[in-house]
XYZ file of C-alpha atoms in Angstrom:
643
model
C 115.563 -100.082 137.379
C 116.427 -99.210 133.758
C 112.870 -100.029 132.674
C 111.598 -97.081 134.728
C 113.709 -94.742 132.598
C 112.691 -96.152 129.218
C 111.055 -92.844 128.259
C 114.510 -91.206 128.371
C 115.545 -93.310 125.375
C 113.332 -91.029 123.276
C 113.545 -87.885 125.391
C 117.341 -87.470 125.514
C 117.919 -87.393 121.725
C 114.949 -84.989 121.385
C 116.583 -82.628 123.880
C 119.842 -82.896 121.925
C 117.921 -82.102 118.726
C 116.346 -78.943 120.170
C 119.525 -77.629 121.821
C 121.699 -78.362 118.786
C 119.204 -76.804 116.386
C 118.981 -73.512 118.287
C 122.347 -73.259 120.041
C 124.556 -75.594 117.980
C 127.142 -72.987 116.990
C 127.893 -72.305 120.667
C 128.201 -75.985 121.641
C 131.368 -78.150 121.487
C 131.923 -79.544 117.965
C 128.873 -77.524 116.899
C 126.548 -79.852 118.776
C 128.327 -83.053 117.803
C 129.443 -83.884 121.347
C 125.955 -83.307 122.762
C 124.372 -85.589 120.146
C 126.999 -88.267 120.800
C 126.336 -88.141 124.560
C 122.546 -88.212 124.115
C 122.609 -91.226 121.805
C 125.180 -92.991 124.002
C 122.933 -92.449 127.045
C 120.023 -93.942 125.095
C 122.210 -96.962 124.341
C 123.199 -97.402 128.006
C 119.537 -97.413 129.071
C 118.632 -99.773 126.210
C 121.432 -102.173 127.133
C 120.363 -102.040 130.779
C 116.794 -102.923 129.823
C 117.996 -105.807 127.647
C 120.015 -107.215 130.541
C 117.069 -106.819 132.943
C 114.516 -108.649 130.806
C 116.900 -111.387 129.597
C 116.271 -114.283 129.119
C 112.536 -113.564 129.025
C 110.190 -110.802 129.956
C 107.833 -108.117 128.746
C 107.175 -104.657 130.151
C 104.391 -102.381 128.965
C 103.668 -98.858 130.207
C 100.905 -96.675 128.771
C 99.876 -93.080 129.305
C 96.481 -91.792 128.172
C 97.349 -89.177 125.560
C 94.028 -88.234 123.986
C 90.699 -89.880 123.182
C 91.796 -92.342 120.506
C 95.415 -92.983 121.421
C 97.471 -94.107 124.368
C 101.102 -93.058 124.312
C 102.679 -96.305 125.382
C 106.036 -97.985 125.727
C 106.302 -101.677 124.943
C 109.478 -103.454 125.945
C 109.747 -107.079 124.933
C 112.681 -109.079 123.519
C 112.037 -107.773 119.992
C 111.932 -104.121 121.080
C 114.920 -104.462 123.436
C 117.135 -105.933 120.714
C 116.058 -103.264 118.233
C 116.698 -100.463 120.739
C 120.226 -101.679 121.433
C 121.067 -102.015 117.746
C 119.690 -98.615 116.727
C 121.236 -96.683 119.602
C 124.642 -98.405 119.456
C 125.165 -98.166 115.698
C 123.840 -94.605 115.713
C 126.282 -93.760 118.518
C 129.255 -95.023 116.501
C 128.075 -93.141 113.405
C 127.737 -89.952 115.459
C 131.298 -90.393 116.775
C 132.541 -90.970 113.218
C 130.613 -87.885 112.054
C 132.516 -85.583 114.402
C 135.612 -86.157 112.256
C 133.910 -86.728 108.915
C 131.828 -83.525 109.057
C 134.542 -81.427 110.706
C 134.836 -78.981 107.814
C 131.145 -78.712 106.925
C 129.598 -75.349 107.772
C 126.178 -76.847 108.494
C 127.313 -79.134 111.327
C 124.668 -77.918 113.834
C 121.865 -78.722 111.400
C 123.453 -82.091 110.607
C 123.750 -83.215 114.229
C 120.272 -81.897 115.060
C 118.745 -83.887 112.207
C 120.664 -87.092 112.982
C 119.584 -86.861 116.636
C 115.957 -86.475 115.525
C 116.382 -89.352 113.066
C 117.623 -91.597 115.862
C 114.729 -90.455 118.074
C 112.207 -91.383 115.404
C 113.593 -94.892 114.965
C 113.801 -95.468 118.712
C 110.173 -94.325 118.906
C 109.214 -96.897 116.278
C 110.916 -99.624 118.316
C 109.239 -98.590 121.594
C 105.667 -98.024 120.365
C 103.020 -100.230 121.953
C 100.256 -99.415 119.460
C 100.053 -99.222 115.688
C 98.956 -95.564 115.487
C 101.849 -94.354 117.638
C 104.096 -96.606 115.543
C 102.812 -94.848 112.408
C 103.482 -91.368 113.848
C 107.147 -92.191 114.517
C 107.254 -94.053 111.182
C 106.292 -90.808 109.425
C 108.904 -88.887 111.423
C 111.514 -91.354 110.147
C 110.445 -90.509 106.591
C 110.653 -86.767 107.240
C 114.149 -87.049 108.722
C 115.350 -89.122 105.773
C 114.100 -86.379 103.447
C 116.020 -83.747 105.413
C 119.251 -85.758 105.559
C 119.277 -87.101 101.997
C 118.823 -83.503 100.870
C 121.285 -82.183 103.456
C 123.361 -80.546 100.720
C 120.186 -79.060 99.275
C 122.010 -76.572 97.043
C 123.185 -79.560 95.015
C 120.404 -80.298 92.465
C 120.952 -84.072 92.547
C 120.668 -84.120 96.356
C 117.450 -82.093 96.318
C 116.007 -84.367 93.617
C 117.016 -87.530 95.526
C 115.384 -86.216 98.712
C 112.119 -85.483 96.906
C 112.230 -88.871 95.210
C 112.732 -90.683 98.524
C 109.951 -88.697 100.167
C 107.415 -89.266 97.377
C 108.149 -92.955 96.768
C 108.036 -93.858 100.458
C 104.778 -91.890 100.779
C 103.186 -94.433 98.439
C 104.005 -97.157 100.946
C 102.906 -94.955 103.847
C 99.476 -94.398 102.277
C 99.084 -98.168 101.918
C 100.152 -98.674 105.542
C 97.666 -96.043 106.767
C 94.897 -97.646 104.706
C 95.715 -100.952 106.399
C 95.458 -99.333 109.848
C 92.060 -97.821 108.970
C 90.666 -101.126 107.672
C 92.036 -102.904 110.749
C 90.347 -100.370 113.041
C 87.022 -100.718 111.218
C 87.196 -104.496 111.673
C 88.064 -104.541 115.384
C 86.267 -101.428 116.694
C 83.521 -103.609 118.229
C 86.088 -105.773 120.030
C 85.640 -105.545 123.798
C 88.330 -103.383 125.442
C 88.243 -101.222 128.617
C 88.676 -98.062 126.551
C 88.661 -97.293 122.825
C 92.164 -95.851 123.219
C 93.479 -99.397 123.780
C 91.944 -100.715 120.556
C 95.040 -100.300 118.374
C 97.531 -101.701 120.873
C 99.470 -104.621 119.454
C 98.220 -107.013 122.133
C 94.592 -106.084 121.372
C 95.180 -106.442 117.631
C 96.594 -109.929 118.083
C 93.719 -110.964 120.354
C 91.197 -109.764 117.751
C 92.699 -111.626 114.763
C 90.027 -114.314 114.919
C 87.259 -111.704 114.616
C 88.510 -110.387 111.250
C 87.219 -112.051 108.037
C 90.015 -113.850 106.185
C 89.668 -111.703 103.064
C 89.904 -108.497 105.093
C 92.874 -109.924 107.001
C 94.730 -110.587 103.749
C 94.037 -107.036 102.555
C 95.257 -105.577 105.866
C 98.500 -107.571 105.870
C 99.228 -106.777 102.216
C 98.685 -103.069 102.919
C 101.010 -103.303 105.928
C 103.558 -105.002 103.703
C 103.089 -102.187 101.181
C 104.321 -99.805 103.874
C 107.255 -102.101 104.607
C 108.119 -102.284 100.894
C 108.382 -98.500 100.748
C 110.523 -98.038 103.844
C 112.748 -101.091 103.329
C 113.326 -100.502 99.628
C 111.747 -103.682 98.288
C 110.601 -104.154 94.709
C 108.821 -102.223 93.225
C 109.281 -99.260 95.632
C 113.065 -99.699 95.890
C 113.982 -96.981 93.382
C 114.546 -94.255 95.984
C 117.216 -96.103 97.966
C 120.201 -96.046 95.556
C 119.668 -92.315 94.926
C 119.715 -91.694 98.684
C 123.523 -91.772 98.369
C 123.449 -88.035 97.584
C 123.602 -87.201 101.285
C 126.760 -87.434 103.420
C 128.178 -90.971 103.659
C 127.395 -91.006 107.378
C 123.739 -90.411 106.513
C 123.888 -93.362 104.129
C 125.293 -95.497 106.939
C 122.565 -94.329 109.325
C 119.761 -94.968 106.817
C 121.066 -98.327 105.601
C 122.219 -99.796 108.894
C 120.346 -98.428 111.886
C 117.237 -96.498 110.967
C 114.935 -96.119 108.012
C 115.369 -99.261 105.944
C 115.190 -101.513 109.000
C 111.779 -100.045 109.901
C 109.959 -102.068 107.235
C 111.451 -105.364 108.385
C 110.644 -104.429 111.980
C 107.020 -103.693 111.000
C 106.555 -107.190 109.571
C 108.304 -108.735 112.589
C 106.247 -106.658 115.053
C 102.928 -107.619 113.389
C 104.031 -111.171 112.543
C 101.030 -112.938 114.176
C 98.701 -111.054 111.796
C 100.816 -112.112 108.818
C 100.888 -115.702 110.069
C 97.080 -115.713 110.091
C 97.146 -114.778 106.391
C 99.299 -117.349 104.550
C 98.700 -115.742 101.147
C 100.178 -112.454 102.350
C 103.135 -114.225 103.962
C 103.814 -116.036 100.687
C 103.873 -112.662 98.912
C 106.389 -111.423 101.506
C 108.654 -114.416 100.825
C 108.642 -114.146 97.041
C 108.963 -110.351 96.931
C 111.915 -110.661 99.314
C 113.584 -113.417 97.301
C 113.095 -111.627 93.994
C 114.395 -108.331 95.408
C 117.485 -110.067 96.816
C 118.470 -111.315 93.337
C 117.217 -108.288 91.392
C 119.239 -105.780 93.437
C 122.339 -107.989 93.545
C 122.509 -108.143 89.736
C 122.674 -104.345 89.587
C 125.352 -104.288 92.275
C 127.575 -106.292 89.907
C 128.052 -103.389 87.469
C 127.760 -100.200 89.540
C 130.936 -98.101 89.666
C 130.000 -95.666 92.439
C 131.270 -97.231 95.679
C 128.250 -96.040 97.676
C 125.774 -97.156 95.019
C 127.157 -100.711 95.114
C 126.535 -100.742 98.859
C 123.059 -99.285 98.338
C 122.038 -102.178 96.099
C 123.643 -104.500 98.613
C 121.296 -103.110 101.271
C 118.246 -103.616 99.058
C 119.355 -107.207 98.442
C 119.997 -108.004 102.115
C 116.669 -106.519 103.165
C 115.137 -108.861 100.615
C 116.910 -111.689 102.441
C 115.263 -110.622 105.704
C 111.822 -110.454 104.085
C 112.473 -113.869 102.551
C 113.240 -115.210 106.021
C 110.024 -113.769 107.467
C 108.025 -115.226 104.589
C 109.166 -118.757 105.406
C 107.306 -118.395 108.705
C 104.314 -119.939 106.961
C 106.065 -123.271 107.573
C 108.412 -122.570 110.477
C 106.450 -120.179 112.702
C 107.764 -117.408 114.952
C 111.303 -118.803 114.827
C 111.749 -116.765 111.642
C 111.345 -113.537 113.614
C 114.504 -114.410 115.520
C 116.329 -115.428 112.327
C 115.423 -112.277 110.390
C 116.164 -109.981 113.333
C 119.479 -111.765 113.915
C 120.423 -111.021 110.311
C 119.132 -107.456 110.712
C 121.442 -106.905 113.709
C 124.427 -108.496 111.983
C 123.648 -106.524 108.837
C 123.558 -103.313 110.865
C 127.105 -103.957 112.065
C 128.729 -104.948 108.782
C 126.703 -102.563 106.606
C 127.476 -99.595 108.861
C 131.105 -100.715 108.690
C 130.996 -100.931 104.882
C 129.520 -97.458 104.517
C 131.883 -95.906 107.039
C 134.800 -97.595 105.268
C 133.482 -96.165 102.004
C 133.399 -92.762 103.673
C 136.979 -93.268 104.819
C 137.990 -94.209 101.256
C 136.282 -91.126 99.824
C 137.884 -88.995 102.546
C 141.338 -90.490 101.921
C 141.313 -90.704 98.111
C 138.992 -87.897 97.146
C 137.354 -90.366 94.745
C 134.006 -92.163 94.654
C 134.285 -94.010 91.324
C 135.780 -97.514 91.628
C 137.375 -97.147 88.180
C 139.511 -94.290 89.521
C 140.746 -96.182 92.581
C 143.166 -99.063 93.157
C 146.299 -99.697 95.191
C 144.983 -98.028 98.343
C 145.837 -100.920 100.685
C 149.352 -99.738 101.508
C 148.164 -96.243 102.468
C 144.898 -97.177 104.208
C 145.549 -100.472 105.993
C 142.971 -99.991 108.781
C 140.237 -99.074 106.323
C 141.196 -101.914 103.964
C 141.311 -104.631 106.637
C 138.096 -103.553 108.349
C 136.338 -103.362 104.979
C 137.576 -106.862 104.140
C 136.098 -108.140 107.408
C 132.793 -106.444 106.573
C 132.860 -107.981 103.090
C 133.460 -111.455 104.521
C 130.562 -110.926 106.949
C 128.257 -109.775 104.152
C 129.204 -112.828 102.114
C 128.619 -115.168 105.053
C 132.106 -116.658 105.344
C 132.722 -118.323 108.753
C 133.416 -117.368 111.476
C 132.032 -113.876 110.763
C 128.646 -112.889 112.170
C 127.038 -112.896 108.734
C 127.712 -116.617 108.368
C 125.454 -117.580 111.270
C 122.460 -115.460 110.267
C 122.694 -116.026 106.508
C 123.130 -119.765 107.038
C 120.039 -119.766 109.276
C 118.014 -117.998 106.564
C 119.120 -120.426 103.851
C 118.422 -123.385 106.127
C 114.968 -121.902 106.778
C 114.253 -121.733 103.051
C 115.270 -125.396 102.787
C 112.858 -126.300 105.612
C 110.162 -124.321 103.828
C 110.885 -126.278 100.657
C 110.673 -129.629 102.441
C 107.434 -128.604 104.172
C 105.752 -127.237 101.034
C 107.490 -129.228 98.308
C 108.678 -125.998 96.679
C 112.426 -125.292 96.558
C 112.175 -121.999 94.629
C 112.907 -119.858 97.697
C 115.960 -121.980 98.535
C 117.275 -121.510 94.985
C 116.655 -117.755 95.241
C 118.627 -117.573 98.494
C 121.608 -119.462 97.002
C 121.697 -117.372 93.799
C 121.540 -114.130 95.791
C 124.377 -115.349 98.041
C 126.622 -116.035 95.025
C 125.929 -112.638 93.439
C 126.550 -110.926 96.784
C 129.984 -112.493 97.077
C 130.944 -111.445 93.546
C 129.928 -107.776 93.769
C 131.326 -107.057 97.236
C 134.770 -108.547 96.499
C 134.756 -106.771 93.133
C 134.406 -103.554 95.132
C 137.204 -104.491 97.547
C 139.695 -105.600 94.879
C 139.035 -102.551 92.675
C 139.566 -100.225 95.641
C 142.561 -101.663 97.460
C 144.560 -103.906 95.098
C 146.554 -103.368 91.926
C 148.012 -100.004 90.976
C 146.338 -96.600 91.356
C 144.334 -95.870 88.217
C 144.468 -92.094 88.756
C 146.862 -89.669 90.387
C 145.879 -89.233 94.021
C 147.587 -89.002 97.394
C 145.894 -91.533 99.663
C 145.987 -91.152 103.441
C 144.401 -92.945 106.362
C 141.498 -91.281 108.161
C 141.863 -89.755 111.660
C 141.236 -91.820 114.832
C 137.735 -90.363 115.272
C 136.880 -92.198 112.036
C 139.013 -95.345 112.330
C 138.117 -96.254 115.938
C 134.417 -96.821 115.049
C 135.624 -98.938 112.118
C 137.650 -101.169 114.434
C 134.768 -101.543 116.930
C 132.315 -102.471 114.175
C 134.847 -104.864 112.632
C 135.186 -106.695 115.961
C 131.396 -106.984 116.195
C 131.170 -108.171 112.579
C 133.674 -110.878 113.490
C 132.483 -112.131 116.874
C 128.854 -111.102 117.479
C 127.390 -114.004 115.531
C 129.680 -116.520 117.193
C 128.756 -115.243 120.670
C 125.050 -114.566 120.185
C 123.744 -117.123 117.686
C 122.812 -119.685 120.323
C 120.948 -117.395 122.701
C 119.558 -114.889 120.219
C 116.819 -116.977 118.626
C 115.664 -118.459 121.913
C 115.431 -115.028 123.512
C 113.335 -113.600 120.668
C 110.996 -116.599 120.761
C 109.616 -115.096 123.992
C 108.287 -112.130 121.997
C 105.100 -113.989 121.082
C 103.457 -116.621 123.320
C 103.246 -120.084 121.815
C 99.445 -120.128 122.039
C 99.271 -116.883 120.012
C 101.432 -118.305 117.215
C 99.548 -121.618 117.155
C 96.242 -119.753 117.126
C 97.325 -117.459 114.292
C 98.528 -120.448 112.263
C 95.216 -122.217 112.875
C 93.288 -119.147 111.691
C 95.429 -119.169 108.559
C 94.504 -122.812 108.013
C 98.018 -124.241 107.933
C 100.163 -126.378 110.200
C 103.675 -125.460 111.273
C 106.552 -127.896 110.905
C 107.138 -129.767 114.159
C 110.618 -131.094 113.333
C 113.577 -129.392 111.705
C 114.519 -130.646 108.252
C 118.289 -131.005 108.124
C 119.673 -130.610 104.597
C 122.165 -133.070 103.067
C 125.843 -132.341 103.733
C 126.410 -130.706 100.336
C 123.437 -128.392 100.772
C 124.501 -127.627 104.352
C 127.824 -126.262 103.116
C 126.304 -124.559 100.069
C 126.337 -121.019 101.603
C 130.084 -121.351 102.251
C 130.701 -122.865 98.811
C 128.968 -120.040 96.926
C 130.644 -117.430 99.154
C 134.112 -118.789 98.401
C 133.210 -119.240 94.723
C 132.213 -115.582 94.467
C 135.487 -114.546 96.111
C 137.512 -116.654 93.650
C 135.628 -115.272 90.639
C 136.239 -111.674 91.755
C 139.893 -112.440 92.577
C 140.519 -113.926 89.131
C 138.774 -111.093 87.288
C 139.643 -107.972 89.279
C 142.939 -108.885 90.923
C 144.679 -111.392 88.648
C 143.004 -110.088 85.468
C 142.711 -113.639 84.131
C 139.574 -112.665 82.237
C 139.575 -109.629 79.970
C 136.496 -107.657 80.970
C 136.690 -105.083 78.160
C 134.433 -107.120 75.869
C 132.001 -107.911 78.688
C 131.940 -104.444 80.240
C 130.861 -102.813 77.007
C 127.744 -100.861 76.211
C 127.394 -103.075 73.141
C 126.770 -105.992 75.490
C 122.960 -105.982 75.940
C 123.054 -107.665 79.378
C 125.674 -105.247 80.721
C 123.752 -102.322 79.226
C 120.540 -103.571 80.838
C 122.160 -103.841 84.280
C 124.057 -100.556 83.964
C 120.788 -98.799 83.133
C 119.182 -100.523 86.113
C 116.694 -102.418 83.961
C 115.549 -99.044 82.606
C 113.525 -98.518 85.744
C 113.809 -94.747 85.416
C 112.245 -94.872 81.952
C 109.575 -97.347 83.046
C 108.585 -95.466 86.190
C 108.836 -91.904 84.875
C 108.287 -92.010 81.115
C 105.858 -94.930 80.946
C 104.012 -95.141 84.264
C 104.185 -91.521 85.474
C 103.881 -89.662 82.166
C 102.213 -92.077 79.748
C 99.720 -93.663 82.133
C 99.224 -91.603 85.309
C 99.673 -88.178 83.720
C 97.387 -89.001 80.799
C 94.716 -90.525 83.032
C 94.757 -87.463 85.286
C 94.835 -85.195 82.222
C 91.799 -86.938 80.726
C 90.013 -86.868 84.079
C 90.883 -83.185 84.535
C 89.720 -82.378 81.031
C 86.410 -84.178 81.685
C 85.894 -82.272 84.947
C 86.843 -78.966 83.311
C 84.894 -79.299 80.070
C 81.891 -81.391 81.093
C 81.245 -80.401 84.688
C 82.741 -76.954 85.384
C 82.114 -75.576 81.892
C 78.746 -77.380 81.837
C 77.635 -75.703 85.065
C 78.771 -72.279 83.871
C 77.217 -72.743 80.434
C 74.012 -74.076 82.006
C 73.678 -71.105 84.351
C 74.284 -68.660 81.518
C 71.736 -70.501 79.335
C 69.073 -70.310 82.073
C 69.739 -66.596 82.648
C 69.652 -65.852 78.917
C 66.411 -67.847 78.497
C 64.713 -66.079 81.418
C 65.927 -62.759 80.078
C 64.538 -63.597 76.654
C 61.134 -64.471 78.163
C 61.050 -61.249 80.187
C 62.180 -59.272 77.144
C 59.246 -60.596 75.157
C 56.894 -59.531 77.928
C 58.114 -55.940 77.576
C 55.887 -55.092 74.565
C 55.335 -51.390 75.313
C 51.539 -51.840 75.034
C 49.670 -50.494 78.135
C 46.820 -52.998 77.762
C 49.266 -55.877 78.115
C 50.718 -54.466 81.345
C 47.195 -53.966 82.787
C 46.349 -57.576 81.887
C 49.473 -58.812 83.709
C 48.555 -56.788 86.813
C 44.973 -58.095 86.828
C 46.176 -61.677 86.355
C 48.627 -61.243 89.235
C 45.907 -59.853 91.532
C 43.560 -62.754 90.668
C 46.307 -65.321 91.405
C 47.079 -63.563 94.708
C 43.386 -63.659 95.743
C 43.193 -67.414 95.038
C 46.341 -68.016 97.081
C 44.984 -66.030 100.037
C 41.617 -67.795 99.972
C 43.282 -71.198 99.772
C 45.354 -70.473 102.900
C 48.582 -70.864 101.025
C 49.741 -67.346 101.929
């Protein structure tokens, strides 16, 4: 029943977008109520579909759109889970926004853009072919540009929006190049109609017809697109600056929409990645490095939203790391990474909305100006503590089950390949995560206020979503961890995964490698250790941080300046290399080609003019001779049949 109305999942938020954009000022809450209802309706349909296809099932509907593309809807376990997460978290953020944006004059534009943003991400989840996927993917990028720059009169917001748009375009160009190369490699594959050529099922069936070198290039280009959208190194630099938009936008981007798109792309095209082990290895190591790299910067950031931004980059690295271990484990990693993505959506949305509540209640965004807010903001403090525990992976929170599964997967990968580097990366990132998130919590809610402010709890429209998300962050993992992975395993048939692995020339592990007891409890140990370190430093003040947190400390200075990425990317790469190369190329084109053509034409004209000038002697006999010679030449041409 619900499957027949799947198209409404996209259509209803689009209708809300149009009505709110044009008639928002005349609608209740300036369009906020309409957007809430539209997104909630999308969630109800999504949940209904999930229930209908559980525990296994796949539904695909396609409509012929134009010559090279079918507009299709693909509903399988992966899509159904993604639809429910996006629509539900977006619904709660929209409810929260009604109170949070109550005094903003541009509410109609805000709710129109968030409805369109949700539409775009739902479209990504529902797409049954890679070209349609790319169209909605681009719409996600456009909406992020509009929402990051929502307060466009603020120079930093406008700059952050442009930065996000341009950096993610780099990844999008790579993704599009991958689609083109894929099409060129499978265009001769037998299908009923060319419009079906780029459907995911056709792509997977054609993997064996693509040369291995081309397959590696395609998957790396796809991953380039994922790096841009999901803020992975080296295209992560836009994500922390995306905090310039409203906090609710940050929650939407970091939990339910844009940054999850890259992980979803790799999960959706996983059989292609599995057929290219080199590319999957790159995914694993980029993810592991990003998880640690971003976490180190989260240790020293003082802006509450920026700490959470680096946390998102780090956790997305965790998900990529999980997908990369599929080279040894197989499609099971899709379930593990998506399980962490869903859990992350709950606790990261909760963290950002709690941050918004803190900013709303304290009028501060700098952690150094906070402190002692627990007594005045108990709901916000407790729900944020739950989210922090979930992020750290402390049992029985939802984060424990998914993070533990990822770390166990890296251990299995290590046993299978003899390389424990990824396992070490996962453990180090887990420790750093625990330290920076509890640093944030202790600096915000414990001790004495470090500035003069009058804290107050947020209204129910803001605290109720916090409570709902806190409950999910506590119990979802406990309830769903058993069934979740098994359900998502139905996304790809076993013969497809085995075939892709065979094409890649590697064998999947047939038995699970159970780590020793100490290693089994390692995620909990490092989580608790990080909590204790933060408690001793930021609550008990056992360690004097003044000497450590000093700009004379080279390590602190390096982290505070974010490894000087701004200087490297702008001053070195953009200006020194790219600008100079383009300048030299432009100078060559201008001086050698354009000026050469102009100078050459003028030289020819001057030369011809000089020859003609010399013929103008003023002597009548010369003119008569020219006429006679011309007549003789004309006679020869006529006799020869040339004229």
